[in-house]
Tab-separated table of C-alpha atoms in Angstrom:
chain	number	residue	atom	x	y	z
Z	29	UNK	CA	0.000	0.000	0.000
Z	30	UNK	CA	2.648	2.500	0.819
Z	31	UNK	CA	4.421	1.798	-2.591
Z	32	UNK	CA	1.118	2.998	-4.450
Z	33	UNK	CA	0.752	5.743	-1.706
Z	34	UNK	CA	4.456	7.111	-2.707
Z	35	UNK	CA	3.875	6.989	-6.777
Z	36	UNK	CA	0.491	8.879	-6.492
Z	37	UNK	CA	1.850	11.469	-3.750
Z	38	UNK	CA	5.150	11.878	-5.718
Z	39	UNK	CA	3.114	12.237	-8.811
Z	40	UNK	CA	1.303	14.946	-7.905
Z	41	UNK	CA	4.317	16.618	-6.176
Z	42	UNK	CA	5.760	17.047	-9.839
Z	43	UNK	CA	2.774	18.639	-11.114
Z	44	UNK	CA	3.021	21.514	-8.427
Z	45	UNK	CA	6.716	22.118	-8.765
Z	46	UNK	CA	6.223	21.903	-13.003
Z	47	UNK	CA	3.913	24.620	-12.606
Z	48	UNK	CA	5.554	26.215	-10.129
Z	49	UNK	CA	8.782	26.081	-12.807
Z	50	UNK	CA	6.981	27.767	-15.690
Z	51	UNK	CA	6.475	30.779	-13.500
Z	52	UNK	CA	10.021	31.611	-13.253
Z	53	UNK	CA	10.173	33.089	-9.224
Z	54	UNK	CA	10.596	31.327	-5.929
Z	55	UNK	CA	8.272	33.442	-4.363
Z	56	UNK	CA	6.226	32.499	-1.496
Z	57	UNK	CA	2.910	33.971	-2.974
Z	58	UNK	CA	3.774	32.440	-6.572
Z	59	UNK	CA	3.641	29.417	-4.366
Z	60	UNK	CA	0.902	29.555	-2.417
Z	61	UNK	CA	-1.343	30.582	-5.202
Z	62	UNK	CA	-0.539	27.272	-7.301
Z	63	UNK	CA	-0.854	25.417	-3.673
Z	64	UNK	CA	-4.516	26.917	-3.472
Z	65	UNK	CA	-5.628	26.268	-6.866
Z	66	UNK	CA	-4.618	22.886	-6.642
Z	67	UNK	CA	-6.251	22.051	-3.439
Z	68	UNK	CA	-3.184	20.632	-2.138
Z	69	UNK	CA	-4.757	21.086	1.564
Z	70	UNK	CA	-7.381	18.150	1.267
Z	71	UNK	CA	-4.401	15.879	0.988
Z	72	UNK	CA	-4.902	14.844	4.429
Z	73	UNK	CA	-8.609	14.682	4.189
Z	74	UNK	CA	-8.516	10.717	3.438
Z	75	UNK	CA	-6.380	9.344	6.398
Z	76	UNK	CA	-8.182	8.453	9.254
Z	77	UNK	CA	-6.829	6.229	12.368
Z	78	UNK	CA	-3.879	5.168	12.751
Z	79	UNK	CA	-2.783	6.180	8.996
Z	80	UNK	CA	-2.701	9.681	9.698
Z	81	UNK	CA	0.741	9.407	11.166
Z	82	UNK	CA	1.909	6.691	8.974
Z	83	UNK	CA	0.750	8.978	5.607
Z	84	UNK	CA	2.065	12.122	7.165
Z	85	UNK	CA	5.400	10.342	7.255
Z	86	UNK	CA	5.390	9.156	3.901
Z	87	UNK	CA	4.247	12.658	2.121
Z	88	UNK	CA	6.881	14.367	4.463
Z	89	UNK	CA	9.627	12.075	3.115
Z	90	UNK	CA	8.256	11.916	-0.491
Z	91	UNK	CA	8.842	16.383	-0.135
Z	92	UNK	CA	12.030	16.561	1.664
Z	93	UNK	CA	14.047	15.147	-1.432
Z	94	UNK	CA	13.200	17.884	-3.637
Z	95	UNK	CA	14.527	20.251	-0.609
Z	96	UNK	CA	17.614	18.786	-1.460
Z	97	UNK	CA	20.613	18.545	-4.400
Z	98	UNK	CA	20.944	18.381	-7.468
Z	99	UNK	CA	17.894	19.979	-7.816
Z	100	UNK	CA	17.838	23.562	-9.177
Z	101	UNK	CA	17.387	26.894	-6.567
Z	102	UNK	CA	14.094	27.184	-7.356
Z	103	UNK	CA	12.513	24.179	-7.154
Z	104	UNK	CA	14.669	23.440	-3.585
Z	105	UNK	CA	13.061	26.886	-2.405
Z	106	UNK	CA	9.972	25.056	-3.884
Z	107	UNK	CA	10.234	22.375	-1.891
Z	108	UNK	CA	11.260	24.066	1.150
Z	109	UNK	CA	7.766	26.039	0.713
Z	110	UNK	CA	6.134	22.496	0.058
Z	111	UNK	CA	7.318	20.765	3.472
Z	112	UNK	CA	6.116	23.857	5.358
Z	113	UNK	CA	2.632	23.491	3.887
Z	114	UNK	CA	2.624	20.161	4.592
Z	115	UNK	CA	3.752	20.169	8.124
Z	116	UNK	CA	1.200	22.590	9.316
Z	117	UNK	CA	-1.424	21.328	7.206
Z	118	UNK	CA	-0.897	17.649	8.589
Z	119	UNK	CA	-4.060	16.209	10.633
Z	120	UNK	CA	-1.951	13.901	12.308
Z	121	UNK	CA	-1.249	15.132	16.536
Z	122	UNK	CA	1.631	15.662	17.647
Z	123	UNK	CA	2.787	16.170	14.832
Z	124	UNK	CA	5.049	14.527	12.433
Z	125	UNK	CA	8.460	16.321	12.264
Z	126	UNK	CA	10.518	16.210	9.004
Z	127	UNK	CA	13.594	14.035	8.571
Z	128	UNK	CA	17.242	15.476	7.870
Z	129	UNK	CA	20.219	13.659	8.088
Z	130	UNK	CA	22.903	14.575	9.316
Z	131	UNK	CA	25.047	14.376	6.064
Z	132	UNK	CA	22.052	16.936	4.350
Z	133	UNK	CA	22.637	19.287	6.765
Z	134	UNK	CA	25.404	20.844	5.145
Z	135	UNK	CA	23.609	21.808	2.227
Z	136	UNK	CA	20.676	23.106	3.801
Z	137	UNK	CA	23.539	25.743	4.751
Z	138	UNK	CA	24.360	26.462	1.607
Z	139	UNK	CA	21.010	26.611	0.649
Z	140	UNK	CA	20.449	29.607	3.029
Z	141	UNK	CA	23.577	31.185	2.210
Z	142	UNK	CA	22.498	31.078	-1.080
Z	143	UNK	CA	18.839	32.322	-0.270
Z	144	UNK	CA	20.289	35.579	1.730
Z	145	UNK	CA	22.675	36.583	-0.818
Z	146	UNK	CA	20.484	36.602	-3.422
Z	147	UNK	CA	17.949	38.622	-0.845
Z	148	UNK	CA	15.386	35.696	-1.340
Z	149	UNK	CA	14.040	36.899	1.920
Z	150	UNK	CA	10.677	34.797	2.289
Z	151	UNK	CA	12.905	31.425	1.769
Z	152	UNK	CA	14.769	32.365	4.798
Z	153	UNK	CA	12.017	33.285	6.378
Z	154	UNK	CA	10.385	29.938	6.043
Z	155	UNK	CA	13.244	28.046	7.032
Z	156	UNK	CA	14.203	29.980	10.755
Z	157	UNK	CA	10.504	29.416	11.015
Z	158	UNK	CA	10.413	25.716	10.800
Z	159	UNK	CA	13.802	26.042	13.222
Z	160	UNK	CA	12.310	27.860	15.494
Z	161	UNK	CA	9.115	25.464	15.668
Z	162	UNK	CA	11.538	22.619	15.696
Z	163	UNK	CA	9.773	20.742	12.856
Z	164	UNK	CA	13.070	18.804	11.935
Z	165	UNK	CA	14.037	15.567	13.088
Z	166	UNK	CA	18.065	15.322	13.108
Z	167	UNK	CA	18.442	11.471	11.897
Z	168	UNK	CA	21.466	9.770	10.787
Z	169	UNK	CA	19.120	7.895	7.330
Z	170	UNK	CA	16.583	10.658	5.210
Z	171	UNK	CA	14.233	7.716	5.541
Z	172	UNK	CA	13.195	4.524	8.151
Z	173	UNK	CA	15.313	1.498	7.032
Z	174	UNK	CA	12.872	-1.839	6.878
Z	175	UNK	CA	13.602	-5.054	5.381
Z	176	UNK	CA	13.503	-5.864	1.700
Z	177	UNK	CA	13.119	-2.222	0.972
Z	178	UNK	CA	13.289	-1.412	-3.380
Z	179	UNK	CA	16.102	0.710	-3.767
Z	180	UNK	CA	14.840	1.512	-7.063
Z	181	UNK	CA	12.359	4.140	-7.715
Z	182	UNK	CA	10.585	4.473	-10.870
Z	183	UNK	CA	11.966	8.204	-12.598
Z	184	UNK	CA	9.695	10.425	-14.282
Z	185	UNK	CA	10.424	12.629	-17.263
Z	186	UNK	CA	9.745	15.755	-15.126
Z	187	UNK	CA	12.125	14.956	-12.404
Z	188	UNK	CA	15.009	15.574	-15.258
Z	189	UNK	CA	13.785	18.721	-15.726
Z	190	UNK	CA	13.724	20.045	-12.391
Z	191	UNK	CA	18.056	19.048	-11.920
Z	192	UNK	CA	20.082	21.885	-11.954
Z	193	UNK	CA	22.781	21.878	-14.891
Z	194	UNK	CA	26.539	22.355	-14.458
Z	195	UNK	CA	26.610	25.504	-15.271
Z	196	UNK	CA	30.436	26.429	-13.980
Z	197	UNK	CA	31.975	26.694	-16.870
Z	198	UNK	CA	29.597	29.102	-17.944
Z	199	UNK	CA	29.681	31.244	-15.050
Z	200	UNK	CA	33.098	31.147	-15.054
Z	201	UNK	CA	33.376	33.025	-18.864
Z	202	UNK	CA	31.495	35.931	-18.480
Z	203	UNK	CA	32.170	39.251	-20.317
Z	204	UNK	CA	34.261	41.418	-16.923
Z	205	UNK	CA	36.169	38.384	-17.247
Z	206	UNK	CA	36.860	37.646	-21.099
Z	207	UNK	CA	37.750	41.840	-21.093
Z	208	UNK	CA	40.437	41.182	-18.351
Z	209	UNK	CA	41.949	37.728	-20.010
Z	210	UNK	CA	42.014	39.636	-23.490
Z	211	UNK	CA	44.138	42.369	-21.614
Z	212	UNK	CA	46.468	40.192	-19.772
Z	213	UNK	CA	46.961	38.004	-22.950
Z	214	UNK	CA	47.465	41.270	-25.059
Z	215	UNK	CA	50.267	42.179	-22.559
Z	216	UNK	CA	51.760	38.973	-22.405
Z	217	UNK	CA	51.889	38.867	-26.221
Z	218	UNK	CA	53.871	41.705	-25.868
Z	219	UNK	CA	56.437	41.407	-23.200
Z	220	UNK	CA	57.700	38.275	-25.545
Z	221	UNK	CA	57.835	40.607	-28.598
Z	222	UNK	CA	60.036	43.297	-26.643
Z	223	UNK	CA	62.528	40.085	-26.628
Z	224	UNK	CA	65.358	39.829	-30.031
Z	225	UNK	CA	64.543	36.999	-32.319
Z	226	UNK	CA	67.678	35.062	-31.068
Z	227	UNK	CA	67.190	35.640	-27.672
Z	228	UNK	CA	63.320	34.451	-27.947
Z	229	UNK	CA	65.121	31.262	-30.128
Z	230	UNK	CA	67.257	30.652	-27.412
Z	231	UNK	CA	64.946	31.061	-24.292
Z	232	UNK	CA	62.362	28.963	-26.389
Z	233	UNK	CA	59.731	32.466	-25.620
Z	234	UNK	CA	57.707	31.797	-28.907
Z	235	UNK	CA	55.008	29.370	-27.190
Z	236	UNK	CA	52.520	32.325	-27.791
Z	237	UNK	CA	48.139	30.705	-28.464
Z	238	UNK	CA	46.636	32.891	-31.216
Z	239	UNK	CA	43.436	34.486	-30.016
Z	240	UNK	CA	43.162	32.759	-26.804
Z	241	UNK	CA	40.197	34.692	-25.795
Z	242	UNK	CA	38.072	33.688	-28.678
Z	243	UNK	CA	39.146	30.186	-28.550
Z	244	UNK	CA	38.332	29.335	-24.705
Z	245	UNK	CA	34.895	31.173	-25.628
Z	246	UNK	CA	34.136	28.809	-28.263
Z	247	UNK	CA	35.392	25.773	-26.281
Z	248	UNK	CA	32.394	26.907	-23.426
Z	249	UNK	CA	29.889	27.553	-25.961
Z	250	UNK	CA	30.472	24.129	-27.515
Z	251	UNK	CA	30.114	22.502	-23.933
Z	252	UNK	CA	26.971	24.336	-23.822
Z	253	UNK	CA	25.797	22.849	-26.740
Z	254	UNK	CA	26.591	19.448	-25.548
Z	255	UNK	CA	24.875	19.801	-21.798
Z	256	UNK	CA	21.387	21.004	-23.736
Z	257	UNK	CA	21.607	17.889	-26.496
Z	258	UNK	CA	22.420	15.396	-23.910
Z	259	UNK	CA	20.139	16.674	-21.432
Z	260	UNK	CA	17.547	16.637	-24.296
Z	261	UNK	CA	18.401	12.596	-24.874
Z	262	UNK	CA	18.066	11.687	-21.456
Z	263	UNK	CA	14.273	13.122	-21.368
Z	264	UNK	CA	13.475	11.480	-24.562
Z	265	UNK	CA	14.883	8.164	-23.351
Z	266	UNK	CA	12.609	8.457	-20.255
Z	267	UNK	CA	9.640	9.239	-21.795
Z	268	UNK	CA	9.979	6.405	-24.166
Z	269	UNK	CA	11.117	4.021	-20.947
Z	270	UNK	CA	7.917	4.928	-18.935
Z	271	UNK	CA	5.472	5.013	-21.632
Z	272	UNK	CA	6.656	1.447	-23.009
Z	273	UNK	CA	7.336	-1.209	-20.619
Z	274	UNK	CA	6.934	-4.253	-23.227
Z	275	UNK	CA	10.135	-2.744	-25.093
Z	276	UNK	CA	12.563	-3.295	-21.463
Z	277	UNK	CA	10.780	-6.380	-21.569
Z	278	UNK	CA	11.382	-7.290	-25.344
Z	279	UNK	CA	15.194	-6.309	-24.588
Z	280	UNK	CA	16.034	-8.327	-22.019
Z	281	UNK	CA	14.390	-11.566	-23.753
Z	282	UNK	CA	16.807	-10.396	-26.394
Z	283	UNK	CA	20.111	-9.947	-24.575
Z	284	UNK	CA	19.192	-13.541	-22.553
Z	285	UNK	CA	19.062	-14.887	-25.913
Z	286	UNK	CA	22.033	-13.543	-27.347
Z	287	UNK	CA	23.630	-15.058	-23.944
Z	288	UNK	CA	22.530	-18.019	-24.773
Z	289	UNK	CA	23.554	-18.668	-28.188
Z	290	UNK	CA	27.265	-17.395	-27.316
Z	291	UNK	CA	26.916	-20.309	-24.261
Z	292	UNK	CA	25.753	-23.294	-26.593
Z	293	UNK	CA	27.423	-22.506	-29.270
Z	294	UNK	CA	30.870	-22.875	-28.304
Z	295	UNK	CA	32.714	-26.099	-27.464
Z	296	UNK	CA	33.403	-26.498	-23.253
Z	297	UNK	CA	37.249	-26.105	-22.274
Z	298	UNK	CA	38.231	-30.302	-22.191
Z	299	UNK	CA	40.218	-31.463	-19.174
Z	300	UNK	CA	43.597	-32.485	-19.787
Z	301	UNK	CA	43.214	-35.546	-19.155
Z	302	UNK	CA	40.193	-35.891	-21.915
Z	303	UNK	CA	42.134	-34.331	-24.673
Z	304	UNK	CA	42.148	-37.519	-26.519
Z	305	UNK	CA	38.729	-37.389	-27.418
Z	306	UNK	CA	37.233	-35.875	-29.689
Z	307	UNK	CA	34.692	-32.833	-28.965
Z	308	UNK	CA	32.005	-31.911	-31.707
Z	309	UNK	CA	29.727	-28.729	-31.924
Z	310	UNK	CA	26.867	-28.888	-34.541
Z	311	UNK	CA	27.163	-25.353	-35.868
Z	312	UNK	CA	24.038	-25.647	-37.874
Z	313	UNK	CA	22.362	-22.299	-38.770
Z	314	UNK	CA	19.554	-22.098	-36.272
Z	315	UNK	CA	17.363	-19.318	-35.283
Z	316	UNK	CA	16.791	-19.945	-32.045
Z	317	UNK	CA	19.564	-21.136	-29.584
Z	318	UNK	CA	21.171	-24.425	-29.789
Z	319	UNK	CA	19.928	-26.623	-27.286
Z	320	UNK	CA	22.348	-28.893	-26.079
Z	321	UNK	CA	21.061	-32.986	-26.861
Z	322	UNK	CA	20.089	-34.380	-23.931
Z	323	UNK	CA	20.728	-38.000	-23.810
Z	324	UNK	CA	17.972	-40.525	-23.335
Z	325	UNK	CA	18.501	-42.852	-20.122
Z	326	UNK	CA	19.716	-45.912	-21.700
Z	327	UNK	CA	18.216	-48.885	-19.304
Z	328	UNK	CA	21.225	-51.426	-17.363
Z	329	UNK	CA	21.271	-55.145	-17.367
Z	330	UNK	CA	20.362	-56.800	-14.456
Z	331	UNK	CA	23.024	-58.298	-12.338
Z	332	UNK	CA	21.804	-61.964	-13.018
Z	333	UNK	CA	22.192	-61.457	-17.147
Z	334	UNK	CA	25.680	-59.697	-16.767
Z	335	UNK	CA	26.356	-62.777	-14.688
Z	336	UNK	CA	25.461	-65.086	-16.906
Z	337	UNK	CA	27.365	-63.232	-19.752
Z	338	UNK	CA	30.477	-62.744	-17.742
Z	339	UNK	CA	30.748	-65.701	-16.226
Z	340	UNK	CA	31.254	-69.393	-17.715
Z	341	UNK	CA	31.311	-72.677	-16.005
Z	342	UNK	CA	31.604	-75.981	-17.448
Z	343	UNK	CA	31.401	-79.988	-16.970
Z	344	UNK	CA	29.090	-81.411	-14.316
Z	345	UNK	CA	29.125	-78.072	-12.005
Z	346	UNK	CA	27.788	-76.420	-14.553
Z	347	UNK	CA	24.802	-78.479	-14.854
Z	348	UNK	CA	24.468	-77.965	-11.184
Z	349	UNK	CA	24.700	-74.594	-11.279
Z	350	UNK	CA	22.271	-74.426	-13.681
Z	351	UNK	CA	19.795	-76.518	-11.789
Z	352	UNK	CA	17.379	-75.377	-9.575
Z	353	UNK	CA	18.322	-75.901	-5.836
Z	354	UNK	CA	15.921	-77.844	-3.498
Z	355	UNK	CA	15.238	-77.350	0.034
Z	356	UNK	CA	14.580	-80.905	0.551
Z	357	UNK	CA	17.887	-81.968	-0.456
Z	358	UNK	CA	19.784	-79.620	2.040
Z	359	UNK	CA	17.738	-81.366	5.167
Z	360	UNK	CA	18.836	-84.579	3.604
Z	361	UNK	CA	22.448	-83.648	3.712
Z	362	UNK	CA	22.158	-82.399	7.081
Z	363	UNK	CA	20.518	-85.524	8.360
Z	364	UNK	CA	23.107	-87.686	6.659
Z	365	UNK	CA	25.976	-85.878	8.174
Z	366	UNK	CA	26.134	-87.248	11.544
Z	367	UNK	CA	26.613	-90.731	10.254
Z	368	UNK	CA	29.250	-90.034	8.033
Z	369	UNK	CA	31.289	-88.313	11.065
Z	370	UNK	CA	31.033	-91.445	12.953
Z	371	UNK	CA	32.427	-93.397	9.969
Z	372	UNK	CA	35.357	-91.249	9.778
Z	373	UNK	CA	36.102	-91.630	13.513
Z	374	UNK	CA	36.283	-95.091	13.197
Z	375	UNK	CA	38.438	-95.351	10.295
Z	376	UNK	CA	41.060	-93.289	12.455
């Protein structure tokens, strides 16, 4: 139950922030307008009992990832605004306090840093507000460990979308800074050229890059390029992955296959001490996989016939082996034998 819990509550967690995305502010009241037209507050309405606490957990722990890298500024200020709602909305009492480990802690830092120097007031706000109220729960896991827990969660094609992109390099080349490299290059270029030609020979002084500048600038732009058509492929290929199941099926069946033809259709390594013999592979063109021949269980003599093969007697004992033995004739020989050992003992 909790599994199909976390895929509806996560699914409509990605519809909020998507809108909340096309707006282009992480504003509280850009926020709270989406929240309202939603009706995100009747999300509590259908846990009753003892699932209030258990559902408040779960929605709690579905929002605190997007709080959270890689995700972009705004949609971690837009979960930040989404755990608030939900903790003070919850029905459950007391109530359920959000979970932070210890290792996260570090970026929700950064995240504030971030928020106050970019004067991102209301984000701030928020979160000395839910410190104050002492709605998080220091933990050393985000989430409860229990056993045979799926450590794989389905991805959706919006969840790429809401990742921030490495965007150093492009930060890094900016126009203040391309001005100051052209000038530092210029006067490099020319500190060499104050040098004679045979002093520049003999120093080795003439490693000088043509329109550096221009060429680091192009080297960024083409890494741009590549980030946006990558990140482009990566959507597509989810899209296609979550709308079509049957083809992960299909290519699986196909890769077991392949594994199986490359299995069958090679000869086993022979033991030294079987070299002798011969090995043969039927290399036939088949489509499927070769099958190895499984041999048919070949039925074993009794031990009577292999006797009776192996073993040859002849003359007299062989007609008495070959007769049938009577009881009656071992109680004769028994009764006999008492007179014959008094005949011996008197012949001694």
């Amino acid at each position: 139950m909790n599994s199909v819990w976390n895929q509806h509550v996560r699914r409509d967690f990605e519809e909020l922030l998507a809108r909340f995305q096309q707006t282009d502010s992480v504003r509280f009241e850009t926020f709270s307008k989406i929240w309202k037209e939603m009706k995100f507050g009747h999300i509590f309405f259908g846990a009753a009992g003892r699932e209030k606490r258990a559902f408040s957990r779960l929605v709690l722990d579905v929002a605190a990832v997007y709080f959270l890298p890689p995700f972009s500024f705004q949609i971690r200020a837009a979960g930040l605004y989404l755990l608030n709602s939900l903790y003070h909305c919850q029905s459950a009492s007391p109530r359920v306090r959000i979970r932070v480990a210890l290792k996260d802690w570090e970026d929700v830092l950064s995240f504030e840093k971030d928020a106050l120097g970019a004067q991102h007031l209301d984000a701030v706000f928020i979160l000395h507000r839910l410190l104050f109220q002492k709605a998080f729960h220091f933990t050393a896991m985000p989430a409860l460990l229990t056993f045979r827990r799926s450590k794989k969660e389905a991805r959706s094609h919006l969840r790429n979308k809401f990742v921030a992109r490495a965007c150093g390099p492009q930060e890094l080349i900016n126009r203040d800074m391309m001005e100051e490299l052209s000038n530092i290059h210029r006067l490099y270029d020319q500190l060499k050229s104050s040098y004679s030609q045979a002093q520049r020979q003999r120093l080795g002084m003439d490693l000088v890059h043509k329109n550096l500048p221009a060429r680091l600038r192009g080297h960024v732009v083409t890494f741009h390029d590549w980030q946006k058509r990558k990140q482009q492929e990566g959507s597509d290929e989810d899209v296609a992955e979550g709308t079509s199941p049957q083809a992960e099926c299909s290519r699986r069946a196909q890769l077991l296959s392949s594994i199986k033809c490359k299995a069958y259709g090679q000869a086993a390594e022979v033991h030294k001490s079987r070299r002798h013999r011969r090995v043969e592979v039927d290399m036939s063109e088949q489509s499927g996989p070769v099958l190895p021949n499984v041999r048919s269980r070949s039925s074993k003599m009794s031990l009577k016939a292999r006797t009776d093969r192996n073993v040859c007697i002849r003359g007299d004992m062989g007609n008495e082996a070959a007769a049938t033995t009577r009881i009656h004739c071992l109680t004769a020989l028994d009764a006999h034998r008492p007179q014959a050992n008094k005949e011996e003992s008197a012949v001694e």
